[in-house]
mmCIF file of C-alpha atoms in Angstrom:
data_model
loop_
_atom_site.group_PDB
_atom_site.id
_atom_site.type_symbol
_atom_site.label_atom_id
_atom_site.label_comp_id
_atom_site.label_asym_id
_atom_site.label_seq_id
_atom_site.Cartn_x
_atom_site.Cartn_y
_atom_site.Cartn_z
ATOM 1 C CA MET A 1 70.609 76.275 54.527
ATOM 2 C CA VAL A 2 72.135 76.053 50.985
ATOM 3 C CA GLU A 3 68.572 77.059 48.988
ATOM 4 C CA THR A 4 67.631 74.276 46.806
ATOM 5 C CA SER A 5 67.716 73.861 42.862
ATOM 6 C CA ARG A 6 66.025 76.440 40.960
ATOM 7 C CA ARG A 7 65.788 77.268 37.290
ATOM 8 C CA HIS A 8 66.641 80.991 37.281
ATOM 9 C CA LEU A 9 67.678 82.914 33.506
ATOM 10 C CA LEU A 10 70.553 83.982 33.301
ATOM 11 C CA ALA A 11 70.106 88.712 33.589
ATOM 12 C CA GLY A 12 69.010 89.545 30.205
ATOM 13 C CA GLY A 13 67.862 86.037 28.679
ATOM 14 C CA ALA A 14 69.532 83.667 26.375
ATOM 15 C CA ALA A 15 70.597 84.183 22.723
ATOM 16 C CA VAL A 16 70.839 81.143 20.317
ATOM 17 C CA ILE A 17 74.508 81.013 18.739
ATOM 18 C CA ALA A 18 75.949 79.076 16.788
ATOM 19 C CA GLY A 19 73.492 76.517 18.018
ATOM 20 C CA SER A 20 74.573 76.889 21.349
ATOM 21 C CA VAL A 21 73.389 79.302 24.410
ATOM 22 C CA LEU A 22 75.586 82.396 25.401
ATOM 23 C CA ALA A 23 74.064 83.760 28.419
ATOM 24 C CA ARG A 24 74.548 87.697 29.100
ATOM 25 C CA PRO A 25 77.080 88.719 31.267
ATOM 26 C CA ALA A 26 75.400 87.845 34.642
ATOM 27 C CA LEU A 27 77.306 90.031 36.850
ATOM 28 C CA ALA A 28 80.967 88.935 34.695
ATOM 29 C CA GLN A 29 81.988 88.354 31.305
ATOM 30 C CA GLY A 30 80.596 86.308 28.045
ATOM 31 C CA PHE A 31 82.405 86.088 25.382
ATOM 32 C CA PRO A 32 81.617 85.103 22.395
ATOM 33 C CA PHE A 33 82.754 81.625 20.134
ATOM 34 C CA LYS A 34 83.109 80.269 17.089
ATOM 35 C CA PRO A 35 83.290 77.387 15.578
ATOM 36 C CA ASN A 36 85.508 75.533 13.766
ATOM 37 C CA GLN A 37 84.200 74.657 10.023
ATOM 38 C CA ARG A 38 86.304 72.466 8.677
ATOM 39 C CA TYR A 39 86.851 69.233 9.945
ATOM 40 C CA PRO A 40 88.868 67.235 11.624
ATOM 41 C CA ASP A 41 88.050 70.482 14.243
ATOM 42 C CA PRO A 42 92.295 71.590 14.566
ATOM 43 C CA SER A 43 91.453 72.258 17.791
ATOM 44 C CA VAL A 44 92.137 69.178 18.768
ATOM 45 C CA GLU A 45 96.157 68.402 18.304
ATOM 46 C CA ILE A 46 97.457 64.788 17.906
ATOM 47 C CA LEU A 47 101.164 64.529 19.810
ATOM 48 C CA ASP A 48 101.663 60.655 20.108
ATOM 49 C CA PRO A 49 99.510 58.389 17.258
ATOM 50 C CA SER A 50 97.688 55.608 19.618
ATOM 51 C CA PHE A 51 95.107 59.397 20.533
ATOM 52 C CA ALA A 52 93.702 58.816 16.713
ATOM 53 C CA LYS A 53 91.406 56.426 18.351
ATOM 54 C CA TYR A 54 89.122 58.997 20.226
ATOM 55 C CA ARG A 55 89.055 61.654 18.136
ATOM 56 C CA ILE A 56 86.133 61.804 15.927
ATOM 57 C CA TYR A 57 86.686 62.946 13.060
ATOM 58 C CA SER A 58 83.342 65.120 12.121
ATOM 59 C CA SER A 59 83.064 66.389 15.775
ATOM 60 C CA THR A 60 84.117 70.501 17.210
ATOM 61 C CA VAL A 61 84.584 72.091 19.597
ATOM 62 C CA GLU A 62 81.788 73.605 20.807
ATOM 63 C CA GLN A 63 80.476 76.438 23.380
ATOM 64 C CA LEU A 64 77.459 75.711 25.281
ATOM 65 C CA GLY A 65 76.920 78.652 28.271
ATOM 66 C CA THR A 66 79.911 81.893 29.455
ATOM 67 C CA GLY A 67 79.588 85.194 32.071
ATOM 68 C CA MET A 68 81.238 82.982 34.621
ATOM 69 C CA ARG A 69 83.696 84.105 36.606
ATOM 70 C CA TRP A 70 85.919 81.366 37.281
ATOM 71 C CA ALA A 71 83.896 78.241 36.512
ATOM 72 C CA GLU A 72 84.955 74.698 38.345
ATOM 73 C CA GLY A 73 83.765 71.425 39.021
ATOM 74 C CA PRO A 74 81.406 70.707 36.602
ATOM 75 C CA VAL A 75 79.647 67.136 36.997
ATOM 76 C CA TYR A 76 76.636 65.429 35.647
ATOM 77 C CA PHE A 77 73.654 64.678 35.676
ATOM 78 C CA PRO A 78 73.020 61.294 33.503
ATOM 79 C CA GLN A 79 69.348 61.290 34.832
ATOM 80 C CA GLY A 80 67.952 63.905 34.124
ATOM 81 C CA ARG A 81 70.678 65.093 30.719
ATOM 82 C CA TYR A 82 72.003 68.173 32.603
ATOM 83 C CA LEU A 83 75.512 69.403 34.516
ATOM 84 C CA LEU A 84 76.277 71.788 36.944
ATOM 85 C CA VAL A 85 79.385 73.587 37.152
ATOM 86 C CA SER A 86 80.378 75.756 38.954
ATOM 87 C CA ASP A 87 80.560 79.587 39.093
ATOM 88 C CA ILE A 88 83.068 80.328 42.448
ATOM 89 C CA PRO A 89 83.924 84.641 42.750
ATOM 90 C CA ASN A 90 79.998 84.390 41.945
ATOM 91 C CA ASN A 91 78.779 82.293 44.769
ATOM 92 C CA ARG A 92 76.977 79.980 42.248
ATOM 93 C CA ILE A 93 76.804 76.396 40.807
ATOM 94 C CA MET A 94 75.219 76.869 37.533
ATOM 95 C CA LYS A 95 72.980 74.406 35.644
ATOM 96 C CA TYR A 96 73.757 73.040 31.986
ATOM 97 C CA ASP A 97 70.596 71.048 30.635
ATOM 98 C CA GLU A 98 71.168 68.744 26.929
ATOM 99 C CA VAL A 99 67.929 68.570 26.597
ATOM 100 C CA LYS A 100 66.397 72.387 26.453
ATOM 101 C CA ASN A 101 69.924 73.608 25.804
ATOM 102 C CA SER A 102 69.586 76.740 27.951
ATOM 103 C CA PHE A 103 72.310 77.666 30.814
ATOM 104 C CA THR A 104 70.827 78.912 33.921
ATOM 105 C CA VAL A 105 71.528 79.202 37.759
ATOM 106 C CA PHE A 106 70.380 76.475 39.788
ATOM 107 C CA ARG A 107 71.638 77.390 42.895
ATOM 108 C CA GLU A 108 72.730 80.591 44.864
ATOM 109 C CA ASN A 109 74.584 81.215 47.763
ATOM 110 C CA ALA A 110 76.430 78.164 47.626
ATOM 111 C CA ASN A 111 79.262 79.055 50.126
ATOM 112 C CA TYR A 112 81.925 79.773 47.144
ATOM 113 C CA ALA A 113 81.023 75.410 45.664
ATOM 114 C CA ASN A 114 84.316 74.734 43.806
ATOM 115 C CA GLY A 115 84.568 70.667 42.914
ATOM 116 C CA ASN A 116 81.076 69.271 42.908
ATOM 117 C CA ALA A 117 80.691 65.058 42.514
ATOM 118 C CA ARG A 118 77.827 62.777 41.881
ATOM 119 C CA ASP A 119 77.441 59.778 44.759
ATOM 120 C CA ARG A 120 76.247 56.107 43.558
ATOM 121 C CA GLN A 121 72.294 57.084 44.456
ATOM 122 C CA GLY A 122 72.883 59.864 41.872
ATOM 123 C CA ARG A 123 73.332 62.943 44.972
ATOM 124 C CA LEU A 124 75.123 65.823 44.408
ATOM 125 C CA VAL A 125 77.542 66.319 46.601
ATOM 126 C CA THR A 126 79.638 69.091 46.960
ATOM 127 C CA CYS A 127 82.439 71.768 48.416
ATOM 128 C CA GLU A 128 81.823 74.523 49.885
ATOM 129 C CA HIS A 129 85.267 75.911 48.737
ATOM 130 C CA SER A 130 84.849 79.697 52.087
ATOM 131 C CA VAL A 131 82.646 81.056 54.979
ATOM 132 C CA THR A 132 81.697 76.982 55.968
ATOM 133 C CA ARG A 133 84.757 74.496 53.960
ATOM 134 C CA ARG A 134 82.323 71.162 54.869
ATOM 135 C CA ILE A 135 81.607 69.158 52.960
ATOM 136 C CA THR A 136 77.356 68.717 51.625
ATOM 137 C CA ARG A 137 75.323 66.299 50.331
ATOM 138 C CA THR A 138 71.619 67.539 48.254
ATOM 139 C CA GLU A 139 68.658 64.719 49.386
ATOM 140 C CA LYS A 140 66.309 64.113 46.412
ATOM 141 C CA ASN A 141 64.114 66.252 48.608
ATOM 142 C CA GLY A 142 66.461 69.651 47.880
ATOM 143 C CA LYS A 143 68.020 69.256 52.095
ATOM 144 C CA ILE A 144 71.338 69.923 52.719
ATOM 145 C CA THR A 145 73.362 67.091 54.285
ATOM 146 C CA VAL A 146 77.105 68.302 55.561
ATOM 147 C CA LEU A 147 79.413 64.611 55.525
ATOM 148 C CA ALA A 148 81.943 66.791 57.293
ATOM 149 C CA ASP A 149 83.548 69.822 57.978
ATOM 150 C CA SER A 150 86.724 69.849 60.088
ATOM 151 C CA TYR A 151 89.204 67.068 60.931
ATOM 152 C CA GLU A 152 90.630 66.285 64.737
ATOM 153 C CA GLY A 153 88.246 69.596 66.068
ATOM 154 C CA LYS A 154 90.075 71.215 63.919
ATOM 155 C CA ARG A 155 88.032 73.714 60.366
ATOM 156 C CA LEU A 156 88.845 72.018 57.041
ATOM 157 C CA ASN A 157 90.578 74.138 54.876
ATOM 158 C CA ALA A 158 89.123 75.403 51.910
ATOM 159 C CA PRO A 159 86.845 71.614 50.025
ATOM 160 C CA ASN A 160 88.578 72.158 46.651
ATOM 161 C CA ASP A 161 87.932 69.613 43.990
ATOM 162 C CA ILE A 162 86.178 65.065 45.162
ATOM 163 C CA VAL A 163 85.616 61.713 44.227
ATOM 164 C CA VAL A 164 82.848 59.238 44.766
ATOM 165 C CA LYS A 165 84.542 55.359 44.367
ATOM 166 C CA SER A 166 82.299 52.106 43.704
ATOM 167 C CA ASP A 167 82.171 50.935 47.505
ATOM 168 C CA ASP A 168 80.289 54.897 48.205
ATOM 169 C CA THR A 169 83.481 56.445 50.205
ATOM 170 C CA ILE A 170 83.550 59.934 49.719
ATOM 171 C CA TRP A 171 87.666 61.484 48.533
ATOM 172 C CA PHE A 172 88.819 64.651 48.985
ATOM 173 C CA THR A 173 91.105 67.861 48.604
ATOM 174 C CA ASP A 174 91.561 70.440 51.516
ATOM 175 C CA PRO A 175 94.083 72.620 50.201
ATOM 176 C CA LEU A 176 94.415 76.943 51.786
ATOM 177 C CA PHE A 177 92.367 78.931 48.595
ATOM 178 C CA GLY A 178 89.001 78.796 49.490
ATOM 179 C CA ILE A 179 90.850 81.174 52.149
ATOM 180 C CA SER A 180 93.588 83.276 50.875
ATOM 181 C CA GLY A 181 92.187 85.690 50.114
ATOM 182 C CA GLU A 182 88.890 87.249 48.622
ATOM 183 C CA TRP A 183 88.114 86.121 45.136
ATOM 184 C CA GLU A 184 87.234 82.137 45.220
ATOM 185 C CA GLY A 185 85.531 83.589 49.039
ATOM 186 C CA PHE A 186 86.737 84.990 52.118
ATOM 187 C CA ARG A 187 90.530 85.340 53.694
ATOM 188 C CA ALA A 188 90.711 83.540 56.913
ATOM 189 C CA LYS A 189 93.498 81.933 58.719
ATOM 190 C CA PRO A 190 94.079 78.181 58.368
ATOM 191 C CA GLU A 191 93.390 76.401 61.486
ATOM 192 C CA GLN A 192 94.569 72.672 60.191
ATOM 193 C CA ALA A 193 98.659 72.046 59.749
ATOM 194 C CA THR A 194 98.795 70.206 56.774
ATOM 195 C CA THR A 195 96.726 70.027 53.270
ATOM 196 C CA ASN A 196 95.580 66.942 52.977
ATOM 197 C CA VAL A 197 93.641 64.808 50.721
ATOM 198 C CA TYR A 198 90.509 63.482 52.955
ATOM 199 C CA ARG A 199 88.154 60.092 53.174
ATOM 200 C CA ILE A 200 84.896 59.602 54.599
ATOM 201 C CA GLY A 201 83.415 56.267 54.658
ATOM 202 C CA THR A 202 80.732 54.161 54.393
ATOM 203 C CA ASP A 203 80.692 55.094 58.375
ATOM 204 C CA GLY A 204 81.098 58.700 57.718
ATOM 205 C CA LYS A 205 84.727 58.259 60.032
ATOM 206 C CA LEU A 206 87.143 60.810 58.937
ATOM 207 C CA MET A 207 90.737 59.957 57.340
ATOM 208 C CA ALA A 208 93.493 62.146 56.088
ATOM 209 C CA VAL A 209 95.031 59.684 53.983
ATOM 210 C CA ILE A 210 97.745 62.264 51.994
ATOM 211 C CA THR A 211 98.978 63.993 54.612
ATOM 212 C CA ASP A 212 102.662 64.928 52.597
ATOM 213 C CA LEU A 213 101.277 67.406 49.544
ATOM 214 C CA VAL A 214 100.804 71.681 48.881
ATOM 215 C CA ASN A 215 97.954 72.131 48.762
ATOM 216 C CA PRO A 216 96.453 69.215 46.566
ATOM 217 C CA ASN A 217 94.312 69.730 43.970
ATOM 218 C CA GLY A 218 92.447 68.447 41.347
ATOM 219 C CA LEU A 219 92.190 63.969 41.799
ATOM 220 C CA ALA A 220 90.737 60.973 40.398
ATOM 221 C CA PHE A 221 91.103 56.906 40.947
ATOM 222 C CA SER A 222 92.112 55.174 37.458
ATOM 223 C CA PRO A 223 90.313 53.045 35.673
ATOM 224 C CA ASP A 224 90.393 49.903 38.939
ATOM 225 C CA GLU A 225 90.132 51.863 41.446
ATOM 226 C CA LYS A 226 93.576 50.975 43.054
ATOM 227 C CA LYS A 227 95.339 53.753 42.554
ATOM 228 C CA LEU A 228 94.646 57.499 43.813
ATOM 229 C CA TYR A 229 96.598 60.545 41.216
ATOM 230 C CA VAL A 230 96.349 64.131 43.030
ATOM 231 C CA VAL A 231 97.658 66.934 41.187
ATOM 232 C CA GLU A 232 99.706 68.408 43.112
ATOM 233 C CA TRP A 233 99.727 72.930 43.037
ATOM 234 C CA ARG A 234 102.669 73.713 45.104
ATOM 235 C CA GLY A 235 105.926 72.259 46.338
ATOM 236 C CA THR A 236 107.919 70.976 43.694
ATOM 237 C CA PRO A 237 109.888 73.168 40.586
ATOM 238 C CA ASN A 238 106.467 72.053 38.405
ATOM 239 C CA ARG A 239 102.718 71.132 39.343
ATOM 240 C CA SER A 240 102.164 67.109 39.106
ATOM 241 C CA ILE A 241 100.294 64.415 39.422
ATOM 242 C CA TRP A 242 101.239 62.112 41.561
ATOM 243 C CA SER A 243 99.927 58.780 41.675
ATOM 244 C CA TYR A 244 99.020 56.025 45.347
ATOM 245 C CA ASP A 245 98.394 52.935 45.576
ATOM 246 C CA ILE A 246 95.057 52.867 47.738
ATOM 247 C CA ASP A 247 94.509 49.331 49.740
ATOM 248 C CA ALA A 248 91.124 47.870 50.921
ATOM 249 C CA GLN A 249 91.424 50.170 53.865
ATOM 250 C CA GLY A 250 91.924 53.241 51.892
ATOM 251 C CA LYS A 251 96.333 53.617 53.385
ATOM 252 C CA ALA A 252 98.097 55.170 50.306
ATOM 253 C CA SER A 253 101.522 54.384 49.570
ATOM 254 C CA ASN A 254 104.108 54.213 46.939
ATOM 255 C CA LYS A 255 104.253 57.696 45.963
ATOM 256 C CA THR A 256 104.961 57.729 42.170
ATOM 257 C CA LYS A 257 105.347 61.314 39.559
ATOM 258 C CA VAL A 258 103.186 60.297 36.960
ATOM 259 C CA VAL A 259 103.289 64.447 34.933
ATOM 260 C CA ASP A 260 105.733 66.835 35.288
ATOM 261 C CA ALA A 261 104.728 70.139 33.937
ATOM 262 C CA ALA A 262 107.106 71.051 33.266
ATOM 263 C CA ASP A 263 106.038 73.703 30.265
ATOM 264 C CA PHE A 264 105.236 75.957 32.829
ATOM 265 C CA GLY A 265 101.158 74.819 32.890
ATOM 266 C CA ALA A 266 98.714 74.468 35.605
ATOM 267 C CA LEU A 267 96.950 70.741 36.317
ATOM 268 C CA ASP A 268 94.371 71.721 37.445
ATOM 269 C CA GLY A 269 90.930 69.036 37.695
ATOM 270 C CA PHE A 270 91.145 65.734 35.471
ATOM 271 C CA ARG A 271 89.338 62.544 35.117
ATOM 272 C CA VAL A 272 90.342 59.579 34.249
ATOM 273 C CA ASP A 273 89.542 57.621 30.563
ATOM 274 C CA ARG A 274 88.185 53.534 30.979
ATOM 275 C CA ASP A 275 91.545 53.405 29.192
ATOM 276 C CA GLY A 276 93.744 54.899 32.052
ATOM 277 C CA ASN A 277 95.125 58.061 30.616
ATOM 278 C CA LEU A 278 94.405 60.921 32.062
ATOM 279 C CA TRP A 279 92.589 64.286 30.858
ATOM 280 C CA CYS A 280 93.643 67.496 32.878
ATOM 281 C CA GLY A 281 92.925 70.778 32.693
ATOM 282 C CA TYR A 282 95.451 73.607 31.271
ATOM 283 C CA GLY A 283 96.831 76.699 31.052
ATOM 284 C CA SER A 284 99.549 79.486 32.454
ATOM 285 C CA ASN A 285 100.413 78.977 35.637
ATOM 286 C CA GLY A 286 101.142 82.535 35.633
ATOM 287 C CA ALA A 287 104.520 82.253 36.502
ATOM 288 C CA LEU A 288 106.740 85.213 35.103
ATOM 289 C CA ASN A 289 110.822 85.244 33.602
ATOM 290 C CA ALA A 290 112.934 86.219 35.912
ATOM 291 C CA GLU A 291 114.218 88.701 33.814
ATOM 292 C CA ALA A 292 111.575 92.333 32.289
ATOM 293 C CA ALA A 293 111.471 92.794 28.434
ATOM 294 C CA ASP A 294 111.513 96.171 26.898
ATOM 295 C CA THR A 295 107.410 96.830 25.894
ATOM 296 C CA GLY A 296 106.222 99.907 24.418
ATOM 297 C CA GLY A 297 109.150 102.173 26.359
ATOM 298 C CA ARG A 298 108.083 100.087 29.870
ATOM 299 C CA LYS A 299 110.496 96.827 31.324
ATOM 300 C CA VAL A 300 106.880 94.082 31.387
ATOM 301 C CA PHE A 301 107.978 91.197 33.361
ATOM 302 C CA SER A 302 106.177 88.598 31.587
ATOM 303 C CA LEU A 303 104.591 84.753 31.682
ATOM 304 C CA ARG A 304 107.411 82.026 31.304
ATOM 305 C CA GLY A 305 104.469 79.818 28.817
ATOM 306 C CA LYS A 306 102.692 81.347 27.039
ATOM 307 C CA SER A 307 98.113 81.416 27.925
ATOM 308 C CA GLU A 308 97.346 81.040 24.216
ATOM 309 C CA ASP A 309 99.414 78.212 23.928
ATOM 310 C CA LEU A 310 98.237 75.943 26.911
ATOM 311 C CA ASP A 311 95.023 77.360 27.435
ATOM 312 C CA GLY A 312 93.745 74.058 26.975
ATOM 313 C CA VAL A 313 92.706 70.439 28.043
ATOM 314 C CA MET A 314 96.095 67.814 28.158
ATOM 315 C CA VAL A 315 96.315 63.989 28.039
ATOM 316 C CA PHE A 316 98.061 61.947 29.693
ATOM 317 C CA SER A 317 98.968 57.961 29.018
ATOM 318 C CA PRO A 318 98.545 56.123 32.504
ATOM 319 C CA ALA A 319 102.350 56.153 32.189
ATOM 320 C CA GLY A 320 101.976 60.536 31.789
ATOM 321 C CA LYS A 321 103.688 60.166 27.897
ATOM 322 C CA PRO A 322 101.714 63.864 26.323
ATOM 323 C CA LEU A 323 98.965 62.545 23.532
ATOM 324 C CA ALA A 324 97.059 65.092 22.993
ATOM 325 C CA PHE A 325 96.318 68.726 23.641
ATOM 326 C CA ILE A 326 92.546 70.364 23.411
ATOM 327 C CA ARG A 327 93.395 74.155 22.064
ATOM 328 C CA LEU A 328 90.517 76.723 24.116
ATOM 329 C CA PRO A 329 90.141 80.671 23.925
ATOM 330 C CA GLU A 330 90.068 80.286 27.766
ATOM 331 C CA ARG A 331 91.940 77.967 30.649
ATOM 332 C CA CYS A 332 90.261 75.285 31.636
ATOM 333 C CA ALA A 333 90.482 74.486 35.412
ATOM 334 C CA ASN A 334 87.530 71.501 35.783
ATOM 335 C CA LEU A 335 86.380 68.216 32.980
ATOM 336 C CA CYS A 336 84.688 65.361 33.274
ATOM 337 C CA PHE A 337 82.620 63.268 31.129
ATOM 338 C CA GLY A 338 78.420 63.854 29.929
ATOM 339 C CA GLY A 339 76.584 62.842 27.946
ATOM 340 C CA PRO A 340 74.037 60.490 27.076
ATOM 341 C CA LYS A 341 76.462 57.698 25.482
ATOM 342 C CA GLY A 342 79.145 59.126 28.709
ATOM 343 C CA ASN A 343 80.985 60.247 25.925
ATOM 344 C CA ARG A 344 81.119 64.386 25.919
ATOM 345 C CA LEU A 345 84.022 65.160 27.455
ATOM 346 C CA TYR A 346 82.290 69.169 28.965
ATOM 347 C CA MET A 347 85.199 71.804 30.120
ATOM 348 C CA ALA A 348 84.709 74.479 32.672
ATOM 349 C CA SER A 349 87.168 77.381 31.196
ATOM 350 C CA SER A 350 87.712 80.339 32.728
ATOM 351 C CA HIS A 351 84.638 81.864 31.886
ATOM 352 C CA SER A 352 82.794 79.197 29.968
ATOM 353 C CA LEU A 353 81.637 75.908 29.691
ATOM 354 C CA TYR A 354 82.688 73.241 26.508
ATOM 355 C CA ALA A 355 81.622 70.494 25.000
ATOM 356 C CA LEU A 356 83.863 67.793 22.943
ATOM 357 C CA TYR A 357 82.021 64.845 21.241
ATOM 358 C CA VAL A 358 84.804 61.659 21.861
ATOM 359 C CA GLU A 359 85.752 58.286 21.436
ATOM 360 C CA ALA A 360 86.401 57.959 25.291
ATOM 361 C CA HIS A 361 84.176 57.533 28.195
ATOM 362 C CA GLY A 362 84.245 58.583 32.074
ATOM 363 C CA ALA A 363 86.433 54.981 34.553
ATOM 364 C CA VAL A 364 84.635 56.193 37.862
#
């Protein structure tokens, strides 16, 4: 049984630096961060004039916590004014408390939790990425309820990202990452023939909605919930975001490519705002140049896209037009909207959690 919520300080305690609580390394690296002193923050790069209305002139990127190995799956709980974020290789979920400005361990032995969501009753719903390979819900009393762990008699692959629709149905992706190696869990043989997007109905029935994507990753609904956007990690020349029309029975149709990361970027987790814009975690996809270059007397195969030019958040219009880039010192894997007014963008980025106030709010 997974342990229920506990509040332990990270090893070595926490120090207040530049207005942010930065935990000392706890089995991982922690990095200092200096907020930009100037307004507007040059880290927020406007690629299309239409984005200007979403930028707050006097808001800068802040680092809220550090010391993780691979930050993922942020979810905000407005009633408690806190955010949870997975630290997958360390097999734990971290908690950032907005009121206390603290960054602590929420859950250890988290079955390599990846994506998290909040259901309409305010409960935590989690993708357990490895070992158990299941979807769970944490009840208000701390009890863990298993919502799905198999499909057609075979174990799920490695549940990755998750979203709860307004009709209380739960949608999640099931790629292979959590069982393809020893970094984000334990290596295991997949039992499913395909990597799917699933829907858990209010009756508890599990349905494979999308079966034609190779390693689906992040997912999110349009504001009217008539379209589902899904990142495909592999299977096309570049990582892509596809949209599907979703009918009242939860069936998907009209597959359309919305975004193609042709700059060797790694589309990952993302959210949609109330205007339908896609705010996407971004970074290098790790692809190497075909030819080695001479570097200090050695032949080195360098990245096709420079990490320092790609790490951050890309914002696209509903039609896939690039609107803005929020530059970060680390690759952003996932993000969510939160804060007391719902306009604080939380960005789970490799070792650290960052935030930026914007004039936008999450749609779902």
